Short mmCIF file of C-alpha atoms and ligand atoms in Angstrom, two decimals:
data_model
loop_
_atom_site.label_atom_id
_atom_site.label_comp_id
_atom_site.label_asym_id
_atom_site.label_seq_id
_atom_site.Cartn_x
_atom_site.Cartn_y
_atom_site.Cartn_z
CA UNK N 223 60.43 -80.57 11.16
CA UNK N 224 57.94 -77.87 12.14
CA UNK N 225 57.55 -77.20 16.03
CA UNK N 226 55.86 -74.69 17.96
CA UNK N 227 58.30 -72.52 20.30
CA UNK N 228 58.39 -69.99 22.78
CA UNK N 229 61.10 -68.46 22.03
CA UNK N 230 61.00 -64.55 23.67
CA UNK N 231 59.43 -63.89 27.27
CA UNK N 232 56.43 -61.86 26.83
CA UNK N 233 55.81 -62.83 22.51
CA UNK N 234 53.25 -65.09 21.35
CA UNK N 235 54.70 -68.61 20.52
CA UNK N 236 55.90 -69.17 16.98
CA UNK N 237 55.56 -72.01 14.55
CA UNK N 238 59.42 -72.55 12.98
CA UNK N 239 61.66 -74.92 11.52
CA UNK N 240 64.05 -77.04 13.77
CA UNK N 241 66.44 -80.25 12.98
CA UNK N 242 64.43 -83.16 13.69
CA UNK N 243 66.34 -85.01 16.80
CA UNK N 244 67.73 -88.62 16.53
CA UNK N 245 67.55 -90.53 19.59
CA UNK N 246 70.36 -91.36 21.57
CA UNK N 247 70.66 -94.52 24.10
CA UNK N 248 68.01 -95.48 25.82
CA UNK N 249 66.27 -92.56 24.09
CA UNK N 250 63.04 -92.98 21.51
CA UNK N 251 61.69 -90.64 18.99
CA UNK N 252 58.39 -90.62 18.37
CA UNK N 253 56.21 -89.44 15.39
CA UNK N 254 53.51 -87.21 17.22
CA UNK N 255 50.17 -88.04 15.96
CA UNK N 256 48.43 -85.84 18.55
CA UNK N 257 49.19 -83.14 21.22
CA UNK N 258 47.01 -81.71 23.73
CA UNK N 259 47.19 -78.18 24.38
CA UNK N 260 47.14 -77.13 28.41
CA UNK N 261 46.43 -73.62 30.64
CA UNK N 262 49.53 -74.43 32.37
CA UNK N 263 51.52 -73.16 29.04
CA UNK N 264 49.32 -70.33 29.39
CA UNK N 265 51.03 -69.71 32.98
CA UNK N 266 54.60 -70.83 32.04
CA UNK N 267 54.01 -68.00 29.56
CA UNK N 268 53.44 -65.36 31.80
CA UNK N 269 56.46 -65.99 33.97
CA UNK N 270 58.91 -63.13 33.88
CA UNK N 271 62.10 -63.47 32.35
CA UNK N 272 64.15 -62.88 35.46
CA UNK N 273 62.10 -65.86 37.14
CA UNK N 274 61.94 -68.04 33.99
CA UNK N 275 63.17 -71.98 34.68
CA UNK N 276 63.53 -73.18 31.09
CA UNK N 277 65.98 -73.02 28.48
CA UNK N 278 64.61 -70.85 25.70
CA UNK N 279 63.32 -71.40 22.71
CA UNK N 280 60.99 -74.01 24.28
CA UNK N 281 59.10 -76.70 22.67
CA UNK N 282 55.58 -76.48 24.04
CA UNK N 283 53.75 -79.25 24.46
CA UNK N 284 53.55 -81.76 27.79
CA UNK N 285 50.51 -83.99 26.08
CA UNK N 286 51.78 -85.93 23.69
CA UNK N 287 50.87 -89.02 21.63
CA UNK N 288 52.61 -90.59 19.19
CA UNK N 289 54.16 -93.58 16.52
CA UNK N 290 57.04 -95.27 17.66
CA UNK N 291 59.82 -94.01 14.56
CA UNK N 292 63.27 -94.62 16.13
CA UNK N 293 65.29 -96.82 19.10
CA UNK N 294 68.60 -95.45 20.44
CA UNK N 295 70.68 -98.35 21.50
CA UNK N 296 69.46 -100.81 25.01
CA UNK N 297 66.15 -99.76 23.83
CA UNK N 298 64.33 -103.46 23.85
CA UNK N 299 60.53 -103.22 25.30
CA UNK N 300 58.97 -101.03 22.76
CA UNK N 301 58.86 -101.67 18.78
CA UNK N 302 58.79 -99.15 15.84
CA UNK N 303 55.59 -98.48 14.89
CA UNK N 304 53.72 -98.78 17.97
CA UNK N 305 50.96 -96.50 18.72
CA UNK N 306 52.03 -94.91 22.64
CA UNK N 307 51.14 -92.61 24.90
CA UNK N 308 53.64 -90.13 26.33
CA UNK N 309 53.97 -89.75 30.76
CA UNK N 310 55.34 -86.87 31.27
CA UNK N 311 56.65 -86.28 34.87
CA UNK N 312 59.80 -87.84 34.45
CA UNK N 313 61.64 -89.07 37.35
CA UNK N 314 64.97 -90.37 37.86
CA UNK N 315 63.77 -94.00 37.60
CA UNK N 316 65.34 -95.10 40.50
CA UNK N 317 64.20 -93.45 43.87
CA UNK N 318 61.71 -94.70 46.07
CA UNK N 319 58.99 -92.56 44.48
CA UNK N 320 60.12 -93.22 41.03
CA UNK N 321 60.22 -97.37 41.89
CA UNK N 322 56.35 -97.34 42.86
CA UNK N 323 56.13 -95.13 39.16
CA UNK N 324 55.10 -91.76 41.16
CA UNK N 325 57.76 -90.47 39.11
CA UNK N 326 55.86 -86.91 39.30
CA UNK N 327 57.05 -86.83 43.23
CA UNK N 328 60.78 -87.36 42.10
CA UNK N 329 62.39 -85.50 44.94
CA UNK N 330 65.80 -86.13 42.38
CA UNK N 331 64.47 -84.93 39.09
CA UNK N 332 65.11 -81.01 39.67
CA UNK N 333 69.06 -81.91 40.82
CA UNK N 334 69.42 -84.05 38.16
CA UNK N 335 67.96 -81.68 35.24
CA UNK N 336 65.47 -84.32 34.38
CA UNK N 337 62.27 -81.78 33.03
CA UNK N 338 59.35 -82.68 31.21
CA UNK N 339 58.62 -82.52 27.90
CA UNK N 340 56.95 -79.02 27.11
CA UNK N 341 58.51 -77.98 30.68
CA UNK N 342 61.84 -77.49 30.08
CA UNK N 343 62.74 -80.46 27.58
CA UNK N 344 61.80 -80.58 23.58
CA UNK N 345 57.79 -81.19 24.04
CA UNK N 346 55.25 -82.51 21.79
CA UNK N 347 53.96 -79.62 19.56
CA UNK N 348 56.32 -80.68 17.28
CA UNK N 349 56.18 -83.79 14.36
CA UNK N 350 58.59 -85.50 16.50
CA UNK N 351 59.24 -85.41 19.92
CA UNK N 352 62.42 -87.68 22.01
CA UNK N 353 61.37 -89.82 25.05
CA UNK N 354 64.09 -89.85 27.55
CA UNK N 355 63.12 -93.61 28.51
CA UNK N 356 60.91 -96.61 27.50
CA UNK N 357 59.67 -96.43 30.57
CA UNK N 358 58.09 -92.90 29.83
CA UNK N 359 55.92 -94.44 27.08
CA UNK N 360 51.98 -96.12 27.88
CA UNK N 361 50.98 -98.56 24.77
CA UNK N 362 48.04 -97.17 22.90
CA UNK N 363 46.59 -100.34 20.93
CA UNK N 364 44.00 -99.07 18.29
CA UNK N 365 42.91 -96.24 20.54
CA UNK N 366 42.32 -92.87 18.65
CA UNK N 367 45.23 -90.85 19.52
CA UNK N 368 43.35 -87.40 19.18
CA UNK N 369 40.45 -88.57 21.45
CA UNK N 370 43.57 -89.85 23.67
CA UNK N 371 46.15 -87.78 24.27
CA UNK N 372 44.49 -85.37 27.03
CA UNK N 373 44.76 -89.03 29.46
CA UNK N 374 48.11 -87.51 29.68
CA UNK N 375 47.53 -84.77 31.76
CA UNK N 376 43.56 -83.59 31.97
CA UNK N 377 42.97 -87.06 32.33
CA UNK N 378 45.74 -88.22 34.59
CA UNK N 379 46.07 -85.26 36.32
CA UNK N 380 42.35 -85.29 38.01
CA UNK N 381 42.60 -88.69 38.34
CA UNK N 382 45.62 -89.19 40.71
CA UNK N 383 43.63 -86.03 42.30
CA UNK N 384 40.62 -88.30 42.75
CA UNK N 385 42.55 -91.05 44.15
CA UNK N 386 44.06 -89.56 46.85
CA UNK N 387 40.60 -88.18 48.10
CA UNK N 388 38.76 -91.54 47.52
CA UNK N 389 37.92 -91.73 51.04
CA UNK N 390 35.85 -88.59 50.76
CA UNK N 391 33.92 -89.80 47.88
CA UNK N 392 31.61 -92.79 49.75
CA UNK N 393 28.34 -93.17 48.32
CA UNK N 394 26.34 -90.85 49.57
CA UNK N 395 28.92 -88.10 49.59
CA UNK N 396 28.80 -84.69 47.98
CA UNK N 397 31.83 -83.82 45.77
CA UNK N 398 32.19 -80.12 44.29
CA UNK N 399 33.91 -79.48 41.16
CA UNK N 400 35.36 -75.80 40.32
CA UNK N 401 36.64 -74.96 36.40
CA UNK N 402 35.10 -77.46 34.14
CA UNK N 403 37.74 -76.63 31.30
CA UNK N 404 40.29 -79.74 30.02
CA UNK N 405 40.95 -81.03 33.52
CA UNK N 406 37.60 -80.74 35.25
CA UNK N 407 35.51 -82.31 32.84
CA UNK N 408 37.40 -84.96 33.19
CA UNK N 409 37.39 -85.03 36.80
CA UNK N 410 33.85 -85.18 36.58
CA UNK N 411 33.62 -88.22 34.41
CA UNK N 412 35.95 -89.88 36.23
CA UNK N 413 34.03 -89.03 39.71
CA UNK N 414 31.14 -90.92 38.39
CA UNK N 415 32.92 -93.64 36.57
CA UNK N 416 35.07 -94.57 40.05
CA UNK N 417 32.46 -93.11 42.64
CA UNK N 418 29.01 -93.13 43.82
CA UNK N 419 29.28 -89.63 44.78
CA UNK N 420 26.95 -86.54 44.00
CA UNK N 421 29.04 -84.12 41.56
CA UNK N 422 28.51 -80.41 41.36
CA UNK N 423 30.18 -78.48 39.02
CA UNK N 424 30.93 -74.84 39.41
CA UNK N 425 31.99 -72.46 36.11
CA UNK N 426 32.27 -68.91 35.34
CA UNK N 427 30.88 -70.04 31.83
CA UNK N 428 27.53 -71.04 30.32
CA UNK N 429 29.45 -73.43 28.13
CA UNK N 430 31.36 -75.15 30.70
CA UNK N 431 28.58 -75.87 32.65
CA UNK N 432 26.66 -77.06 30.12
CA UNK N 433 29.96 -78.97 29.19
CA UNK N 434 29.64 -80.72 33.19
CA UNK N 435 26.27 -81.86 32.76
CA UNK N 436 27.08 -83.76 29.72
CA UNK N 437 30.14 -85.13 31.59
CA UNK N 438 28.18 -86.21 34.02
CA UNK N 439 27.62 -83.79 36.67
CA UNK N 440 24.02 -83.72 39.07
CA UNK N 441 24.05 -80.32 39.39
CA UNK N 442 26.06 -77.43 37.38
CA UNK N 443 25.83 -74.05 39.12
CA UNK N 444 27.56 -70.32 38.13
CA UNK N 445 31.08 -69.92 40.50
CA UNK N 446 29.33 -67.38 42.84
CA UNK N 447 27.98 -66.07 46.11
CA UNK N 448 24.96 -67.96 45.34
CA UNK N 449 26.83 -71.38 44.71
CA UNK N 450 27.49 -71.14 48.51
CA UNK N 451 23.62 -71.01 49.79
CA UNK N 452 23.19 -73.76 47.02
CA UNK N 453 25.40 -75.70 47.82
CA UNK N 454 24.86 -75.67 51.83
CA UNK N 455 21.25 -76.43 50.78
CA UNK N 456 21.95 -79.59 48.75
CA UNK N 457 24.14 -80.80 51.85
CA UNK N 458 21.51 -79.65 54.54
CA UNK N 459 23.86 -77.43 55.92
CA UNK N 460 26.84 -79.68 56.34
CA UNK N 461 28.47 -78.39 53.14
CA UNK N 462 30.74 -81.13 50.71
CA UNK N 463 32.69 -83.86 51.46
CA UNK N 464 34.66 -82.94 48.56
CA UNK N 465 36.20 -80.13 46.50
CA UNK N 466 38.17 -80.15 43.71
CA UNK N 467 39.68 -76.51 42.56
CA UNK N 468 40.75 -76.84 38.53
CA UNK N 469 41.40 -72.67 38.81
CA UNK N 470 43.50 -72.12 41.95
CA UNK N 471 42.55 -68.35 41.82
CA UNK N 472 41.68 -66.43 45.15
CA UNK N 473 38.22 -66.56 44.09
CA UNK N 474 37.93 -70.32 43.42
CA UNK N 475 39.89 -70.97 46.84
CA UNK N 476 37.88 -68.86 49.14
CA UNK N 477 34.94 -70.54 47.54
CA UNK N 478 36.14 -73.68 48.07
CA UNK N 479 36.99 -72.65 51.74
CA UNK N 480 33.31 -71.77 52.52
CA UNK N 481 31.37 -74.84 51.00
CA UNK N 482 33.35 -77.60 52.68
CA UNK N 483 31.99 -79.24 55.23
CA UNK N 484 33.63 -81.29 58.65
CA UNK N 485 36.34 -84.34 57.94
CA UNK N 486 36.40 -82.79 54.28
CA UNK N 487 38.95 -83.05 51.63
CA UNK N 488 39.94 -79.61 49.31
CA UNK N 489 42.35 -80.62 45.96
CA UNK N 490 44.56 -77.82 44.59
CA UNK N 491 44.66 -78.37 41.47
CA UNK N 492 44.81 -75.53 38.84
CA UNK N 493 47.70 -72.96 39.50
CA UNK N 494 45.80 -69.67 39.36
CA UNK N 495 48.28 -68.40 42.28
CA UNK N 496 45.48 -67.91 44.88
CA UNK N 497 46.46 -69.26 48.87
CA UNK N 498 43.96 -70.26 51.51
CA UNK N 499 44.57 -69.71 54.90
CA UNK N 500 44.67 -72.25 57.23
CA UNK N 501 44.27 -72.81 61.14
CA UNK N 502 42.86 -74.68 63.62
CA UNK N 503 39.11 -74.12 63.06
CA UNK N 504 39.40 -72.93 59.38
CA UNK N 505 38.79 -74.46 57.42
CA UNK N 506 35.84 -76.45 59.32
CA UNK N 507 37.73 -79.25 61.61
CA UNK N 508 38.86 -82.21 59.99
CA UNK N 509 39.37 -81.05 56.69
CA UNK N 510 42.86 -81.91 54.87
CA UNK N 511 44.03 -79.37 52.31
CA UNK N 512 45.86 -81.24 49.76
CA UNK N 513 47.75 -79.99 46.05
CA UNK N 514 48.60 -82.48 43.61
CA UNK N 515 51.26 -82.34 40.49
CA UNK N 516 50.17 -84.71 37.54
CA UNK N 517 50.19 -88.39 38.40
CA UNK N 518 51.56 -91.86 38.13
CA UNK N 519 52.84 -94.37 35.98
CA UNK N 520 50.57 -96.94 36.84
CA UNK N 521 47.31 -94.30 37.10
CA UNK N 522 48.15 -93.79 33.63
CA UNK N 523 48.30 -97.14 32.57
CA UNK N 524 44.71 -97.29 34.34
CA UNK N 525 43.11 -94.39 33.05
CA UNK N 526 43.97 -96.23 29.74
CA UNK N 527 41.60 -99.02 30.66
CA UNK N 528 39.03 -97.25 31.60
CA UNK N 529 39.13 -95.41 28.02
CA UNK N 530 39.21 -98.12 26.87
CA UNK N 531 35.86 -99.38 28.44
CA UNK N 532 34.41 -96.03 27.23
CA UNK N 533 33.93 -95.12 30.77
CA UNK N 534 36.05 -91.70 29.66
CA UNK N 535 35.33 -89.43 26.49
CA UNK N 536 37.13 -86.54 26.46
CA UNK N 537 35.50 -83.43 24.38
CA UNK N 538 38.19 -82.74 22.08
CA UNK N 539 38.32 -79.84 19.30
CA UNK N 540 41.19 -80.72 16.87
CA UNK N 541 43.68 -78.33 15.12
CA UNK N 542 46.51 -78.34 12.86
CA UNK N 543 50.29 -77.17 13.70
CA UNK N 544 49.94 -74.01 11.94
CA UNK N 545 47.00 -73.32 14.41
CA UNK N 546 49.10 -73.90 17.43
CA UNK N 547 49.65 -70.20 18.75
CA UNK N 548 45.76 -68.74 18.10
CA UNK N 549 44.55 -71.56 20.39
CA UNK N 550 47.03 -70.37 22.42
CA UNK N 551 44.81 -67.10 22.21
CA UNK N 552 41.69 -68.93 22.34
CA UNK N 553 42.22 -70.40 25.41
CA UNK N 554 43.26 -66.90 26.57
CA UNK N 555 39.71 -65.56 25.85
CA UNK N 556 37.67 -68.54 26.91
CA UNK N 557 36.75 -69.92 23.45
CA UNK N 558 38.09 -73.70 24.12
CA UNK N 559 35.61 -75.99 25.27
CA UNK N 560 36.99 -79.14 26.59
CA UNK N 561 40.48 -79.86 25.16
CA UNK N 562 42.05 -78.40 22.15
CA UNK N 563 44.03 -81.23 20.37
CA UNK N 564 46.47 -80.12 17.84
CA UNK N 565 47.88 -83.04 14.71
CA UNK N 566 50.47 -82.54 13.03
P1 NAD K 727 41.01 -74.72 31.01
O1 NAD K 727 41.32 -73.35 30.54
O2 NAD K 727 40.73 -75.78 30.01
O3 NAD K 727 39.75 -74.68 32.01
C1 NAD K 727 39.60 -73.76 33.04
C2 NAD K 727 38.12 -73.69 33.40
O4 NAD K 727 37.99 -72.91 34.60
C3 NAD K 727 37.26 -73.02 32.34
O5 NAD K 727 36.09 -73.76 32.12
C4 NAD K 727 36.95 -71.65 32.95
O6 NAD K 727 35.71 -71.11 32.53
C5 NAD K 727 36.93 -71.97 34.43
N1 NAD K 727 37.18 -70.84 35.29
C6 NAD K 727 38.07 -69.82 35.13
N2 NAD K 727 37.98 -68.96 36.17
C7 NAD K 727 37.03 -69.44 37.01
C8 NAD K 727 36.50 -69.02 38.25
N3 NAD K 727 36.92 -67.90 38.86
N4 NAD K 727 35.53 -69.77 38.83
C9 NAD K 727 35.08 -70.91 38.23
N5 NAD K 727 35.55 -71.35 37.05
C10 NAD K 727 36.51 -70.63 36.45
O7 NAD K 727 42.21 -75.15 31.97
P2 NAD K 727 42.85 -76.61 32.21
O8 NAD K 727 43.83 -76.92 31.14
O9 NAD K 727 41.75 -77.56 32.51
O10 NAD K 727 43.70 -76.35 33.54
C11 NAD K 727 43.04 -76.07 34.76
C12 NAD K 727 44.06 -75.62 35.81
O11 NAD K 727 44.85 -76.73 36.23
C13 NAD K 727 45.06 -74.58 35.32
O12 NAD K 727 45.36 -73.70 36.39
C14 NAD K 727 46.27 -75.42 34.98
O13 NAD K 727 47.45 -74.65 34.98
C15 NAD K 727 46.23 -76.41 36.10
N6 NAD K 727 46.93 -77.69 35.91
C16 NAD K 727 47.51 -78.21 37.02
C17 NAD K 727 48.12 -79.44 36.95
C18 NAD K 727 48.74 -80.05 38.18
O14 NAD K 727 49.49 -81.01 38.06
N7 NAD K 727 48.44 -79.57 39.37
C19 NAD K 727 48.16 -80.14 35.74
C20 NAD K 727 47.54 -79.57 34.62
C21 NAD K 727 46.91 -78.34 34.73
ZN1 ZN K 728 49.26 -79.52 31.90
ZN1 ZN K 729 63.18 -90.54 41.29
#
C-alpha cells in the first residue's frame, strides 16, 4: 500500500511503498477514506534528531477516517464495513483517566509505549491504517468522511478546549480567538454553536480572517498592537473573558497576556514554543492559565452530533496521496485555508 513517511530528520516526507498490516487481537484495520493533515506534523518535523521521540520512518497522519476492512480476534462491537472515525490519544484503557474516556490525560500511555497514530505509531496517511482497540474507533453513519475527519483533532481538539473554559463563556462574555487556521475556525464555530459569547478572531492573514467571519466570528481583527486598543475598546476597558491561543508563539502569548481581563481564562493551544510569565498580579487577578492536549472519548462522540445537526462545517480543501508532502509545503508558506484533507 502507498503511505506517506518521514523517514530522515531534516528531509521532506516521502510517498513509498510499505506491506499493508494485518491486524492482530483486539486490533482493526481500517481502509482510510480520508486523512486530515495538521501543523503539529509541521513541528514534529522540525525536532532534531538527537531529541526525536519516534521510531523512524513514521507514518504521518493523526486524523484519520476510515472503512472498517479487518477484525483481529475478541474484536466483537464493530463490523466490517462500517464507516468510523479514528480517536487518537490512546490511553491504556484502564486508568482512572482512561475509564471516564480522557484517554488523552493517560498518565500510563508514555510507560507503556502506547503512541498515537501519526505520533509514534503507523498513522493515517496511508490506504490502511491499524487501530490498537475498538474502543479507539467513533461510528460515522452516512457522514462524509472528507468533510469529517478534521472532528478528530481541529474539531476535538478546540472543543475539549472550549469545555473546560465554559464558565468564561456566559452570555454576555467576550471570547478572543488567535490563529484561525484548522483548529481555530473550528473553535469559532463551535463558540457560537455551544455559547452565547461575543467571538473575536485575531490572524496574521487576510484569508483567515475572512475565513473567521464566515465561521462565525463578530469581529475579525489583524494579530497586532492595534488588536489590543480594539479589543480593550469592545470590552470598555475590562479586556476578554476569554482567550484561546491556536499559535502558541511569543507573539500570540504576550498578546493574549495583555487583552485578558479580571477572573479570565487563557487556552494554550497551538505549540509555537512561546511561555508566558506568570505571578501574582500578571496576568490581571483571577485569571487561570490553562494548556490542553486533544480531547475525549465522549467529546468526540459529541462533536459527532453536533455535525451531524450541521451546527459544524469544517472548510476542507481535498488532495490525493501523491499530494501529501507539497501540502506539507503549503502549509509551510501559509497557502492552506481551513483544513487540507488528503483521500487516498
Ligand atoms: P494552521 O496552520 O491550520 O493554522 C494556524 C493559523 O495561525 C493560521 O491561520 C495562521 O495565519 C495563524 N497565525 C500564525 N502565526 C500567527 C500569529 N503570530 N498571530 C496570529 N495568527 C497567526 O494550524 P492548525 O493545524 O490549526 O494548528 C494550530 C496550532 O495548534 C499548531 O501550533 C498546532 O501544532 C497546535 N495543535 C495543538 C493541539 C493540542 O492538542 N494542544 C492539537 C492540534 C494542533
Ligand atoms: Zn494535530
Ligand atoms: Zn490510562
Amino acid at each position: 500500500m502507498r503511505a506517506v513517511q518521514y523517514a530522515t530528520v531534516g528531509e521532506p516526507p516521502r510517498v513509498v511503498d510499505v506491506a499493508t498490516p494485518e491486524p492482530g487481537p483486539g486490533q482493526l484495520l481500517v481502509q482510510v477514506t480520508a486523512a486530515g493533515v495538521c501543523h503539529s506534523d509541521l513541528e514534529v518535523m522540525s525536532w532534531p534528531s538527537d531529541a526525536f521521540p519516534y521510531p523512524l520512518p513514521l507514518t504521518l497522519g493523526h486524523e484519520g477516517a476510515g472503512t472498517v476492512a479487518a477484525l483481529g480476534s475478541g474484536v466483537d462491537r464493530v463490523s466490517a464495513g462500517e464507516s468510523v472515525l479514528i480517536y487518537g490519544p490512546w490511553g491504556c484503557g484502564v486508568c482512572r483517566a482512561c475509564s471516564r474516556g480522557a484517554e488523552n490525560y493517560c498518565p500510563r500511555a508514555a510507560e507503556l509505549g502506547i503512541r498515537p497514530p501519526g505520533l509514534g505509531n503507523p498513522g493515517a496517511l496511508a490506504e490502511f491504517v491499524l487501530v490498537d482497540s475498538q474502543r479507539h474507533v467513533v461510528p460515522l453513519g452516512d457522514l462524509d468522511p472528507v468533510a469529517a475527519v478534521p472532528l478528530t483533532d481541529a474539531g476535538l481538539t478546540p472543543y475539549h478546549a472550549i469545555n473546560r473554559a465554559r464558565p468564561n463563556l456566559f452570555p454576555g462574555s467576550i471570547t478572543v480567538v488567535i490563529g484561525v487556521g484548522g483548529l481555530g475556525h473550528v473553535a469559532v464555530q463551535l463558540l457560537r454553536a455551544m455559547s452565547a459569547t461575543t467571538v473575536i478572531a485575531l490572524d496574521v492573514r487576510e484569508q483567515s480572517r475572512e475565513l473567521a467571519l464566515r465561521s462565525g466570528a463578530h469581529h475579525a481583527l489583524p494579530s497586532d498592537d492595534n488588536a489590543v486598543s480594539a479589543i480593550h475598546e469592545l470590552t470598555d476597558g475590562a479586556g476578554a473573558n476569554a482567550v484561546f491561543d491556536f499559535v502558541g508563539a511569543q507573539a500570540t502569548m504576550d498578546l493574549a497576556a495583555r487583552v485578558v481581563g479580571m477572573d479570565a481564562a487563557i487556552t494554550l493551544v497551538g505549540i509555537g514554543g512561546g511561555a508566558l510569565p506568570v505571578s501574582f498580579a500578571s496576568p490581571p487577578f483571577g485569571v487561570r492559565v490553562g494548556t490542553t492536549y486533544w480531547g475525549t472519548r465522549s467529546e468526540l462522540v459529541e462533536l459527532v452530533e453536533l455535525a451531524r445537526r450541521g451546527e459544524v462545517d469544517v472548510q476542507v480543501e481535498r488532495y490525493d496521496l501523491d499530494e501529501a508532502p507539497s501540502v506539507y509545503e503549503r502549509m509551510t508558506s501559509g497557502q492552506i485555508h481551513g483544513r487540507a484533507v488528503i483521500v487516498p
